[in-house]
mmCIF file of C-alpha atoms and ligand atoms in Angstrom:
data_model
loop_
_atom_site.group_PDB
_atom_site.id
_atom_site.type_symbol
_atom_site.label_atom_id
_atom_site.label_comp_id
_atom_site.label_asym_id
_atom_site.label_seq_id
_atom_site.Cartn_x
_atom_site.Cartn_y
_atom_site.Cartn_z
ATOM 1 C CA UNK A 28 -29.434 2.350 6.973
ATOM 2 C CA UNK A 29 -27.882 1.193 10.200
ATOM 3 C CA UNK A 30 -24.187 1.668 10.324
ATOM 4 C CA UNK A 31 -22.029 0.817 13.268
ATOM 5 C CA UNK A 32 -23.029 3.186 15.856
ATOM 6 C CA UNK A 33 -19.256 4.428 16.434
ATOM 7 C CA UNK A 34 -19.783 6.416 13.113
ATOM 8 C CA UNK A 35 -22.099 8.884 14.751
ATOM 9 C CA UNK A 36 -19.191 10.139 16.780
ATOM 10 C CA UNK A 37 -16.648 10.401 13.942
ATOM 11 C CA UNK A 38 -15.998 12.477 10.934
ATOM 12 C CA UNK A 39 -14.114 12.199 7.454
ATOM 13 C CA UNK A 40 -10.574 13.078 7.702
ATOM 14 C CA UNK A 41 -10.133 16.906 7.081
ATOM 15 C CA UNK A 42 -7.337 17.566 4.898
ATOM 16 C CA UNK A 43 -5.057 20.614 5.402
ATOM 17 C CA UNK A 44 -5.502 23.630 3.041
ATOM 18 C CA UNK A 45 -4.779 22.664 -0.754
ATOM 19 C CA UNK A 46 -2.047 24.808 -2.252
ATOM 20 C CA UNK A 47 -4.322 25.623 -5.286
ATOM 21 C CA UNK A 48 -7.324 26.676 -2.967
ATOM 22 C CA UNK A 49 -4.996 29.202 -0.939
ATOM 23 C CA UNK A 50 -3.700 30.742 -4.013
ATOM 24 C CA UNK A 51 -6.933 31.529 -5.329
ATOM 25 C CA UNK A 52 -8.112 32.871 -2.106
ATOM 26 C CA UNK A 53 -5.352 34.880 -1.350
ATOM 27 C CA UNK A 54 -4.412 35.963 -4.979
ATOM 28 C CA UNK A 55 -0.866 34.797 -4.360
ATOM 29 C CA UNK A 56 1.509 33.512 -6.972
ATOM 30 C CA UNK A 57 3.340 31.048 -4.754
ATOM 31 C CA UNK A 58 2.389 29.114 -1.680
ATOM 32 C CA UNK A 59 4.786 27.264 0.545
ATOM 33 C CA UNK A 60 3.268 24.130 2.152
ATOM 34 C CA UNK A 61 4.833 23.224 5.475
ATOM 35 C CA UNK A 62 2.108 21.535 6.870
ATOM 36 C CA UNK A 63 2.182 17.598 6.185
ATOM 37 C CA UNK A 64 5.689 16.852 6.572
ATOM 38 C CA UNK A 65 6.263 16.026 2.791
ATOM 39 C CA UNK A 66 9.696 16.410 1.226
ATOM 40 C CA UNK A 67 10.534 19.834 0.064
ATOM 41 C CA UNK A 68 13.194 18.410 -2.116
ATOM 42 C CA UNK A 69 10.818 16.183 -4.009
ATOM 43 C CA UNK A 70 11.969 12.728 -4.793
ATOM 44 C CA UNK A 71 14.666 10.869 -6.526
ATOM 45 C CA UNK A 72 15.149 11.958 -10.196
ATOM 46 C CA UNK A 73 15.369 8.242 -10.976
ATOM 47 C CA UNK A 74 11.830 7.899 -10.230
ATOM 48 C CA UNK A 75 10.612 10.073 -12.999
ATOM 49 C CA UNK A 76 12.777 8.208 -15.556
ATOM 50 C CA UNK A 77 11.495 4.911 -14.753
ATOM 51 C CA UNK A 78 7.816 5.960 -14.437
ATOM 52 C CA UNK A 79 7.839 7.538 -17.713
ATOM 53 C CA UNK A 80 9.996 4.487 -19.434
ATOM 54 C CA UNK A 81 8.430 1.513 -17.872
ATOM 55 C CA UNK A 82 5.165 2.131 -16.191
ATOM 56 C CA UNK A 83 2.638 1.241 -18.944
ATOM 57 C CA UNK A 84 0.043 -1.365 -19.736
ATOM 58 C CA UNK A 85 -2.335 -0.152 -17.032
ATOM 59 C CA UNK A 86 -5.078 -2.373 -18.263
ATOM 60 C CA UNK A 87 -3.237 -5.326 -16.387
ATOM 61 C CA UNK A 88 -3.782 -5.597 -12.610
ATOM 62 C CA UNK A 89 -0.337 -4.886 -10.733
ATOM 63 C CA UNK A 90 1.884 -7.776 -9.274
ATOM 64 C CA UNK A 91 -0.284 -8.138 -5.823
ATOM 65 C CA UNK A 92 2.943 -9.481 -4.300
ATOM 66 C CA UNK A 93 5.069 -6.322 -5.177
ATOM 67 C CA UNK A 94 7.889 -9.113 -5.930
ATOM 68 C CA UNK A 95 10.456 -6.540 -7.213
ATOM 69 C CA UNK A 96 10.005 -3.936 -4.478
ATOM 70 C CA UNK A 97 9.766 -6.639 -1.967
ATOM 71 C CA UNK A 98 13.060 -8.360 -3.219
ATOM 72 C CA UNK A 99 14.841 -4.856 -3.032
ATOM 73 C CA UNK A 100 13.621 -4.212 0.615
ATOM 74 C CA UNK A 101 13.784 -7.548 2.062
ATOM 75 C CA UNK A 102 17.587 -7.930 0.808
ATOM 76 C CA UNK A 103 18.419 -4.442 2.180
ATOM 77 C CA UNK A 104 17.009 -4.952 5.410
ATOM 78 C CA UNK A 105 18.093 -8.602 5.650
ATOM 79 C CA UNK A 106 14.626 -10.010 6.386
ATOM 80 C CA UNK A 107 12.779 -12.922 4.789
ATOM 81 C CA UNK A 108 10.794 -12.083 1.640
ATOM 82 C CA UNK A 109 7.677 -13.054 3.356
ATOM 83 C CA UNK A 110 8.282 -10.777 6.484
ATOM 84 C CA UNK A 111 6.964 -7.785 4.459
ATOM 85 C CA UNK A 112 3.422 -6.488 4.300
ATOM 86 C CA UNK A 113 3.005 -3.745 1.551
ATOM 87 C CA UNK A 114 0.002 -1.013 2.115
ATOM 88 C CA UNK A 115 -1.471 1.832 0.222
ATOM 89 C CA UNK A 116 0.511 4.022 2.497
ATOM 90 C CA UNK A 117 1.268 2.778 6.123
ATOM 91 C CA UNK A 118 -2.118 4.173 6.769
ATOM 92 C CA UNK A 119 -3.344 1.033 5.279
ATOM 93 C CA UNK A 120 -1.056 -1.100 7.157
ATOM 94 C CA UNK A 121 -2.588 0.571 10.264
ATOM 95 C CA UNK A 122 -5.988 -0.466 9.146
ATOM 96 C CA UNK A 123 -4.945 -3.957 8.414
ATOM 97 C CA UNK A 124 -3.690 -4.328 11.837
ATOM 98 C CA UNK A 125 -6.895 -3.042 13.353
ATOM 99 C CA UNK A 126 -9.048 -5.328 11.205
ATOM 100 C CA UNK A 127 -6.959 -8.409 12.095
ATOM 101 C CA UNK A 128 -6.483 -7.851 15.749
ATOM 102 C CA UNK A 129 -9.399 -5.711 17.332
ATOM 103 C CA UNK A 130 -12.919 -6.025 17.874
ATOM 104 C CA UNK A 131 -15.480 -5.347 20.269
ATOM 105 C CA UNK A 132 -14.389 -6.461 23.880
ATOM 106 C CA UNK A 133 -10.600 -5.723 23.071
ATOM 107 C CA UNK A 134 -8.680 -2.700 23.863
ATOM 108 C CA UNK A 135 -5.765 -0.816 22.342
ATOM 109 C CA UNK A 136 -3.344 1.269 23.885
ATOM 110 C CA UNK A 137 -1.732 4.644 22.384
ATOM 111 C CA UNK A 138 0.009 7.830 23.457
ATOM 112 C CA UNK A 139 -2.029 11.081 23.138
ATOM 113 C CA UNK A 140 -1.560 13.178 21.320
ATOM 114 C CA UNK A 141 0.033 10.752 18.325
ATOM 115 C CA UNK A 142 -0.860 9.772 14.864
ATOM 116 C CA UNK A 143 -4.817 9.716 14.733
ATOM 117 C CA UNK A 144 -4.945 6.991 12.554
ATOM 118 C CA UNK A 145 -4.451 4.330 15.389
ATOM 119 C CA UNK A 146 -7.531 5.522 17.062
ATOM 120 C CA UNK A 147 -9.696 6.306 14.168
ATOM 121 C CA UNK A 148 -9.129 2.600 12.642
ATOM 122 C CA UNK A 149 -9.299 1.052 16.305
ATOM 123 C CA UNK A 150 -12.697 2.818 16.834
ATOM 124 C CA UNK A 151 -14.166 1.417 13.601
ATOM 125 C CA UNK A 152 -13.318 -2.014 14.967
ATOM 126 C CA UNK A 153 -15.252 -1.426 18.077
ATOM 127 C CA UNK A 154 -12.288 -1.554 20.323
ATOM 128 C CA UNK A 155 -11.920 0.356 23.369
ATOM 129 C CA UNK A 156 -9.277 3.045 23.246
ATOM 130 C CA UNK A 157 -6.535 3.547 26.243
ATOM 131 C CA UNK A 158 -4.718 6.776 25.539
ATOM 132 C CA UNK A 159 -1.647 7.700 27.651
ATOM 133 C CA UNK A 160 -0.674 11.258 27.943
ATOM 134 C CA UNK A 161 2.671 12.017 26.549
ATOM 135 C CA UNK A 162 5.441 13.525 28.956
ATOM 136 C CA UNK A 163 6.897 16.564 27.546
ATOM 137 C CA UNK A 164 6.604 15.004 23.921
ATOM 138 C CA UNK A 165 7.847 11.547 24.899
ATOM 139 C CA UNK A 166 5.989 8.299 25.087
ATOM 140 C CA UNK A 167 5.127 7.571 28.883
ATOM 141 C CA UNK A 168 6.101 3.767 28.539
ATOM 142 C CA UNK A 169 5.495 2.710 32.182
ATOM 143 C CA UNK A 170 2.135 4.336 32.037
ATOM 144 C CA UNK A 171 1.466 2.366 29.004
ATOM 145 C CA UNK A 172 2.540 -0.875 30.661
ATOM 146 C CA UNK A 173 0.180 0.115 33.659
ATOM 147 C CA UNK A 174 -2.960 -0.053 31.593
ATOM 148 C CA UNK A 175 -2.342 -3.291 29.874
ATOM 149 C CA UNK A 176 -4.906 -5.903 30.799
ATOM 150 C CA UNK A 177 -6.334 -9.281 29.472
ATOM 151 C CA UNK A 178 -8.294 -7.604 26.681
ATOM 152 C CA UNK A 179 -5.215 -5.548 25.325
ATOM 153 C CA UNK A 180 -4.441 -6.715 21.795
ATOM 154 C CA UNK A 181 -2.393 -3.878 20.209
ATOM 155 C CA UNK A 182 0.070 -1.180 21.521
ATOM 156 C CA UNK A 183 0.941 1.799 19.370
ATOM 157 C CA UNK A 184 4.313 3.203 19.630
ATOM 158 C CA UNK A 185 5.022 6.113 17.276
ATOM 159 C CA UNK A 186 8.793 6.900 17.100
ATOM 160 C CA UNK A 187 9.595 9.433 16.339
ATOM 161 C CA UNK A 188 6.283 10.653 17.678
ATOM 162 C CA UNK A 189 3.769 12.644 15.380
ATOM 163 C CA UNK A 190 3.229 15.565 16.231
ATOM 164 C CA UNK A 191 5.764 16.144 18.725
ATOM 165 C CA UNK A 192 9.012 14.617 16.982
ATOM 166 C CA UNK A 193 10.397 12.850 19.973
ATOM 167 C CA UNK A 194 11.767 9.372 19.857
ATOM 168 C CA UNK A 195 11.846 6.047 22.056
ATOM 169 C CA UNK A 196 15.355 5.428 22.876
ATOM 170 C CA UNK A 197 17.058 1.933 22.712
ATOM 171 C CA UNK A 198 17.159 1.052 26.350
ATOM 172 C CA UNK A 199 13.493 2.099 26.964
ATOM 173 C CA UNK A 200 12.137 0.194 23.683
ATOM 174 C CA UNK A 201 14.254 -2.817 24.861
ATOM 175 C CA UNK A 202 12.633 -3.034 28.345
ATOM 176 C CA UNK A 203 9.137 -2.324 27.249
ATOM 177 C CA UNK A 204 9.267 -5.299 24.538
ATOM 178 C CA UNK A 205 10.883 -7.464 27.425
ATOM 179 C CA UNK A 206 7.749 -6.548 29.758
ATOM 180 C CA UNK A 207 4.924 -6.641 27.396
ATOM 181 C CA UNK A 208 3.023 -9.821 27.355
ATOM 182 C CA UNK A 209 3.992 -11.758 24.068
ATOM 183 C CA UNK A 210 0.731 -12.067 22.937
ATOM 184 C CA UNK A 211 0.254 -8.308 22.353
ATOM 185 C CA UNK A 212 1.033 -6.740 19.163
ATOM 186 C CA UNK A 213 3.371 -3.822 19.537
ATOM 187 C CA UNK A 214 3.427 -1.748 16.532
ATOM 188 C CA UNK A 215 6.618 0.683 16.194
ATOM 189 C CA UNK A 216 5.673 3.280 13.599
ATOM 190 C CA UNK A 217 8.683 4.749 12.222
ATOM 191 C CA UNK A 218 7.242 6.938 9.412
ATOM 192 C CA UNK A 219 10.356 9.478 10.150
ATOM 193 C CA UNK A 220 12.929 6.641 10.619
ATOM 194 C CA UNK A 221 15.251 8.007 8.074
ATOM 195 C CA UNK A 222 15.616 11.481 9.688
ATOM 196 C CA UNK A 223 16.554 10.041 12.956
ATOM 197 C CA UNK A 224 20.278 11.547 14.060
ATOM 198 C CA UNK A 225 20.881 10.076 17.571
ATOM 199 C CA UNK A 226 23.317 7.458 18.843
ATOM 200 C CA UNK A 227 20.571 6.038 21.336
ATOM 201 C CA UNK A 228 18.020 5.452 18.664
ATOM 202 C CA UNK A 229 17.031 1.754 18.492
ATOM 203 C CA UNK A 230 17.675 -0.672 15.432
ATOM 204 C CA UNK A 231 13.965 -1.831 15.745
ATOM 205 C CA UNK A 232 14.157 -4.334 13.067
ATOM 206 C CA UNK A 233 16.876 -6.282 15.118
ATOM 207 C CA UNK A 234 14.217 -7.085 17.660
ATOM 208 C CA UNK A 235 11.746 -8.889 15.476
ATOM 209 C CA UNK A 236 13.285 -12.273 15.910
ATOM 210 C CA UNK A 237 13.224 -12.056 19.561
ATOM 211 C CA UNK A 238 9.760 -10.412 19.879
ATOM 212 C CA UNK A 239 7.573 -11.975 17.301
ATOM 213 C CA UNK A 240 4.805 -9.608 18.493
ATOM 214 C CA UNK A 241 6.616 -6.643 17.005
ATOM 215 C CA UNK A 242 5.515 -4.896 13.886
ATOM 216 C CA UNK A 243 7.808 -2.094 12.413
ATOM 217 C CA UNK A 244 5.989 0.399 10.065
ATOM 218 C CA UNK A 245 8.072 2.737 7.273
ATOM 219 C CA UNK A 246 6.728 4.650 4.628
ATOM 220 C CA UNK A 247 7.708 6.203 1.273
ATOM 221 C CA UNK A 248 5.607 9.387 2.031
ATOM 222 C CA UNK A 249 8.240 11.236 3.877
ATOM 223 C CA UNK A 250 11.894 11.300 3.375
ATOM 224 C CA UNK A 251 11.455 9.363 -0.076
ATOM 225 C CA UNK A 252 8.846 12.118 -1.200
ATOM 226 C CA UNK A 253 6.308 9.779 -2.629
ATOM 227 C CA UNK A 254 3.293 10.731 -0.555
ATOM 228 C CA UNK A 255 1.092 11.151 -3.742
ATOM 229 C CA UNK A 256 1.721 7.490 -4.677
ATOM 230 C CA UNK A 257 0.963 5.896 -1.492
ATOM 231 C CA UNK A 258 3.468 3.162 -0.415
ATOM 232 C CA UNK A 259 4.097 2.030 3.024
ATOM 233 C CA UNK A 260 5.114 -1.380 4.672
ATOM 234 C CA UNK A 261 5.330 -3.353 7.724
ATOM 235 C CA UNK A 262 8.191 -5.646 8.721
ATOM 236 C CA UNK A 263 7.377 -8.467 11.306
ATOM 237 C CA UNK A 264 7.490 -12.159 12.122
ATOM 238 C CA UNK A 265 6.527 -14.499 9.347
ATOM 239 C CA UNK A 266 3.351 -15.760 11.321
ATOM 240 C CA UNK A 267 1.922 -12.147 11.810
ATOM 241 C CA UNK A 268 2.824 -11.206 8.293
ATOM 242 C CA UNK A 269 0.903 -14.332 6.999
ATOM 243 C CA UNK A 270 -2.362 -12.934 8.779
ATOM 244 C CA UNK A 271 -1.713 -9.521 7.844
ATOM 245 C CA UNK A 272 -1.360 -10.587 4.219
ATOM 246 C CA UNK A 273 -4.829 -12.348 4.523
ATOM 247 C CA UNK A 274 -6.577 -9.272 5.360
ATOM 248 C CA UNK A 275 -4.831 -7.152 2.927
ATOM 249 C CA UNK A 276 -6.650 -6.527 -0.447
ATOM 250 C CA UNK A 277 -5.154 -8.317 -3.310
ATOM 251 C CA UNK A 278 -4.060 -5.482 -5.444
ATOM 252 C CA UNK A 279 -3.470 -2.895 -2.833
ATOM 253 C CA UNK A 280 -0.304 -1.135 -4.109
ATOM 254 C CA UNK A 281 -0.752 0.195 -7.740
ATOM 255 C CA UNK A 282 1.935 -0.747 -10.505
ATOM 256 C CA UNK A 283 3.014 2.867 -10.764
ATOM 257 C CA UNK A 284 3.815 3.129 -7.027
ATOM 258 C CA UNK A 285 5.582 -0.219 -6.950
ATOM 259 C CA UNK A 286 7.922 1.139 -9.794
ATOM 260 C CA UNK A 287 8.583 4.327 -8.154
ATOM 261 C CA UNK A 288 9.129 3.148 -4.702
ATOM 262 C CA UNK A 289 11.565 0.631 -6.027
ATOM 263 C CA UNK A 290 13.586 3.197 -7.734
ATOM 264 C CA UNK A 291 13.352 5.624 -4.683
ATOM 265 C CA UNK A 292 14.634 2.874 -2.558
ATOM 266 C CA UNK A 293 17.492 2.098 -4.780
ATOM 267 C CA UNK A 294 18.494 5.735 -4.439
ATOM 268 C CA UNK A 295 19.887 6.117 -1.091
ATOM 269 C CA UNK A 296 22.108 9.157 -2.234
ATOM 270 C CA UNK A 297 18.978 11.047 -2.509
ATOM 271 C CA UNK A 298 17.931 10.030 1.192
ATOM 272 C CA UNK A 299 21.430 11.150 2.329
ATOM 273 C CA UNK A 300 20.983 14.526 0.530
ATOM 274 C CA UNK A 301 17.561 15.207 2.166
ATOM 275 C CA UNK A 302 18.159 14.153 5.512
ATOM 276 C CA UNK A 303 21.344 16.244 5.730
ATOM 277 C CA UNK A 304 19.936 19.309 4.057
ATOM 278 C CA UNK A 305 16.934 18.767 6.421
ATOM 279 C CA UNK A 306 19.033 18.612 9.534
ATOM 280 C CA UNK A 307 20.925 21.779 8.795
ATOM 281 C CA UNK A 308 17.827 23.793 8.031
ATOM 282 C CA UNK A 309 16.256 22.230 11.084
ATOM 283 C CA UNK A 310 19.358 23.516 13.023
ATOM 284 C CA UNK A 311 19.033 26.950 11.625
ATOM 285 C CA UNK A 312 15.514 27.180 12.748
ATOM 286 C CA UNK A 313 15.964 25.850 16.067
ATOM 287 C CA UNK A 314 18.732 28.372 16.737
ATOM 288 C CA UNK A 315 16.165 31.106 15.569
ATOM 289 C CA UNK A 316 13.576 29.759 17.887
ATOM 290 C CA UNK A 317 16.198 30.077 20.719
ATOM 291 C CA UNK A 318 16.875 33.685 19.494
ATOM 292 C CA UNK A 319 13.034 34.372 19.946
ATOM 293 C CA UNK A 320 12.873 32.649 23.061
ATOM 294 C CA UNK A 321 10.280 30.142 21.813
ATOM 295 C CA UNK A 322 10.321 26.719 23.253
ATOM 296 C CA UNK A 323 9.970 23.586 21.232
ATOM 297 C CA UNK A 324 10.109 19.893 21.401
ATOM 298 C CA UNK A 325 12.998 17.653 20.708
ATOM 299 C CA UNK A 326 12.432 16.581 17.172
ATOM 300 C CA UNK A 327 14.185 13.467 14.957
ATOM 301 C CA UNK A 328 12.085 14.310 12.081
ATOM 302 C CA UNK A 329 11.540 16.819 9.281
ATOM 303 C CA UNK A 330 9.140 18.942 11.653
ATOM 304 C CA UNK A 331 9.288 20.940 14.622
ATOM 305 C CA UNK A 332 6.521 21.336 17.157
ATOM 306 C CA UNK A 333 7.002 25.199 18.447
ATOM 307 C CA UNK A 334 5.228 26.379 21.772
ATOM 308 C CA UNK A 335 3.867 29.911 21.480
ATOM 309 C CA UNK A 336 2.493 32.329 24.008
ATOM 310 C CA UNK A 337 -0.709 32.556 21.996
ATOM 311 C CA UNK A 338 -2.994 30.267 20.354
ATOM 312 C CA UNK A 339 -1.586 28.223 17.242
ATOM 313 C CA UNK A 340 -4.377 29.285 15.096
ATOM 314 C CA UNK A 341 -3.139 32.949 15.235
ATOM 315 C CA UNK A 342 0.316 32.212 13.936
ATOM 316 C CA UNK A 343 -1.324 29.774 11.451
ATOM 317 C CA UNK A 344 -3.668 32.631 10.139
ATOM 318 C CA UNK A 345 -0.769 35.271 9.994
ATOM 319 C CA UNK A 346 1.552 32.800 7.999
ATOM 320 C CA UNK A 347 -1.322 31.733 5.886
ATOM 321 C CA UNK A 348 -1.821 35.662 4.779
ATOM 322 C CA UNK A 349 2.034 35.504 3.865
ATOM 323 C CA UNK A 350 1.652 32.474 1.774
ATOM 324 C CA UNK A 351 2.902 29.818 4.244
ATOM 325 C CA UNK A 352 0.609 26.747 4.975
ATOM 326 C CA UNK A 353 1.557 25.216 8.545
ATOM 327 C CA UNK A 354 -0.419 23.181 11.074
ATOM 328 C CA UNK A 355 -1.820 24.735 14.059
ATOM 329 C CA UNK A 356 -1.276 22.672 17.293
ATOM 330 C CA UNK A 357 -4.895 23.237 18.340
ATOM 331 C CA UNK A 358 -6.141 20.692 15.741
ATOM 332 C CA UNK A 359 -3.296 18.092 16.820
ATOM 333 C CA UNK A 360 -4.227 18.201 20.270
ATOM 334 C CA UNK A 361 -1.389 20.585 21.543
ATOM 335 C CA UNK A 362 -3.048 23.918 22.433
ATOM 336 C CA UNK A 363 -0.726 27.282 22.013
ATOM 337 C CA UNK A 364 1.607 25.474 19.425
ATOM 338 C CA UNK A 365 2.303 25.081 15.664
ATOM 339 C CA UNK A 366 3.993 22.117 13.961
ATOM 340 C CA UNK A 367 6.169 23.292 11.108
ATOM 341 C CA UNK A 368 7.541 21.186 8.432
ATOM 342 C CA UNK A 369 11.469 21.845 7.800
ATOM 343 C CA UNK A 370 11.442 23.236 4.028
ATOM 344 C CA UNK A 371 13.931 24.664 1.833
ATOM 345 C CA UNK A 372 16.625 27.285 3.063
ATOM 346 C CA UNK A 373 15.225 30.270 1.169
ATOM 347 C CA UNK A 374 11.487 29.572 2.383
ATOM 348 C CA UNK A 375 12.753 29.076 5.826
ATOM 349 C CA UNK A 376 14.532 32.348 5.985
ATOM 350 C CA UNK A 377 11.450 34.014 4.758
ATOM 351 C CA UNK A 378 9.126 32.178 7.171
ATOM 352 C CA UNK A 379 11.414 33.221 10.143
ATOM 353 C CA UNK A 380 11.146 36.947 8.888
ATOM 354 C CA UNK A 381 7.429 36.575 9.135
ATOM 355 C CA UNK A 382 7.742 34.785 12.661
ATOM 356 C CA UNK A 383 9.921 37.578 13.766
ATOM 357 C CA UNK A 384 7.317 40.299 12.808
ATOM 358 C CA UNK A 385 4.390 38.285 14.296
ATOM 359 C CA UNK A 386 6.132 38.116 17.658
ATOM 360 C CA UNK A 387 6.728 41.751 17.503
ATOM 361 C CA UNK A 388 3.012 42.338 16.793
ATOM 362 C CA UNK A 389 1.766 40.322 19.706
ATOM 363 C CA UNK A 390 4.622 41.678 22.245
ATOM 364 C CA UNK A 391 3.175 45.171 21.417
ATOM 365 C CA UNK A 392 -0.281 44.213 21.903
ATOM 366 C CA UNK A 393 0.508 43.052 25.390
ATOM 367 C CA UNK A 394 2.490 46.383 26.035
ATOM 368 C CA UNK A 395 -0.382 48.254 25.241
HETATM 369 C C1 PLP B 289 2.710 10.352 7.722
HETATM 370 C C2 PLP B 289 2.715 9.368 8.565
HETATM 371 C C3 PLP B 289 2.176 8.219 8.270
HETATM 372 C C4 PLP B 289 1.404 7.600 7.108
HETATM 373 O O1 PLP B 289 2.053 7.519 5.944
HETATM 374 P P1 PLP B 289 1.545 7.089 4.675
HETATM 375 O O2 PLP B 289 2.550 6.082 4.355
HETATM 376 O O3 PLP B 289 1.624 8.193 3.807
HETATM 377 O O4 PLP B 289 0.087 6.710 4.853
HETATM 378 C C5 PLP B 289 2.105 6.940 9.484
HETATM 379 N N1 PLP B 289 2.706 7.250 10.604
HETATM 380 C C6 PLP B 289 3.005 8.594 10.894
HETATM 381 C C7 PLP B 289 3.566 8.863 12.340
HETATM 382 C C8 PLP B 289 3.050 9.481 10.084
HETATM 383 O O5 PLP B 289 3.443 10.892 10.308
#
């Protein structure tokens, strides 16, 4: 079988450790997963209601246009019905963008490290990848502008950036959009949009009318707590949305997911509670890090990337043995760090105790 050459250098996505697997391995009753930036508070109660009451007739295909969900979101965001493109997670919208705009002979620009799916899908389309290193966790926008050439088709901005949590502020985004040639797609991936708590954060959607090359991505997987149902969407100019919709599979979001996302979106009270609890717990965690004299990246998300004096794998292994799953920075392209999702207060307190003990052990080893 002669598949595309590029697959020889790629491997399937390795998911983080599964809770059940770790429970069995360690013989623990309870595992706290703070590895994938999921919502520890779950999702709106209204979702369960509607899913049991309304989601039936699974023999019928879903509404490929996601009309009800489209209506609720387009009204709220004050954009045209047809400016939305839904996907099986924003992951799928990323893939669709790559399929529409990238091919052999073109190139695409992104930060490094950033969300890995931009590169993954771009490689499959045969595009060249131009990676511009972050500056202390922030996008180097000038560096990205400097590498644009005639073959550049898509630029990826991840704000807040995964895995660092840093945002692109309004003046920087404005200047960037002003300078980027208008025939290059600029994707602003805002998977953690709901968590941003900064006055200088841009209202990205307000730029779509001025910059028809801008695509803003949002998802139901993070603050909305629906990662298991897979819904995300892009907001963009009508012409761009039209092509993306041609490339989209006709029934790419399920009936169940559409129902759930619609209810979840209507319950903004839940989002408010999630965000305020998360920010409170993050502040406590950051105070703890300061006390421990551990450095960290500025985060406008529900996770913090913490710098360590040792490999991230060491703290990962230690916390795993205590029943906490986090992400080692080694796997994320930032050695000597860990990415920790902000969880519920009691879990965070307990994890902090373990980190304190861990740091004591390594300090002692150094002293010996
Ligand atoms: C989690 C995440 C996504 C993917 O979200 P899905 O909608 O679940 O596919 C996209 N971008 C970033 C930066 C993320 O962290």
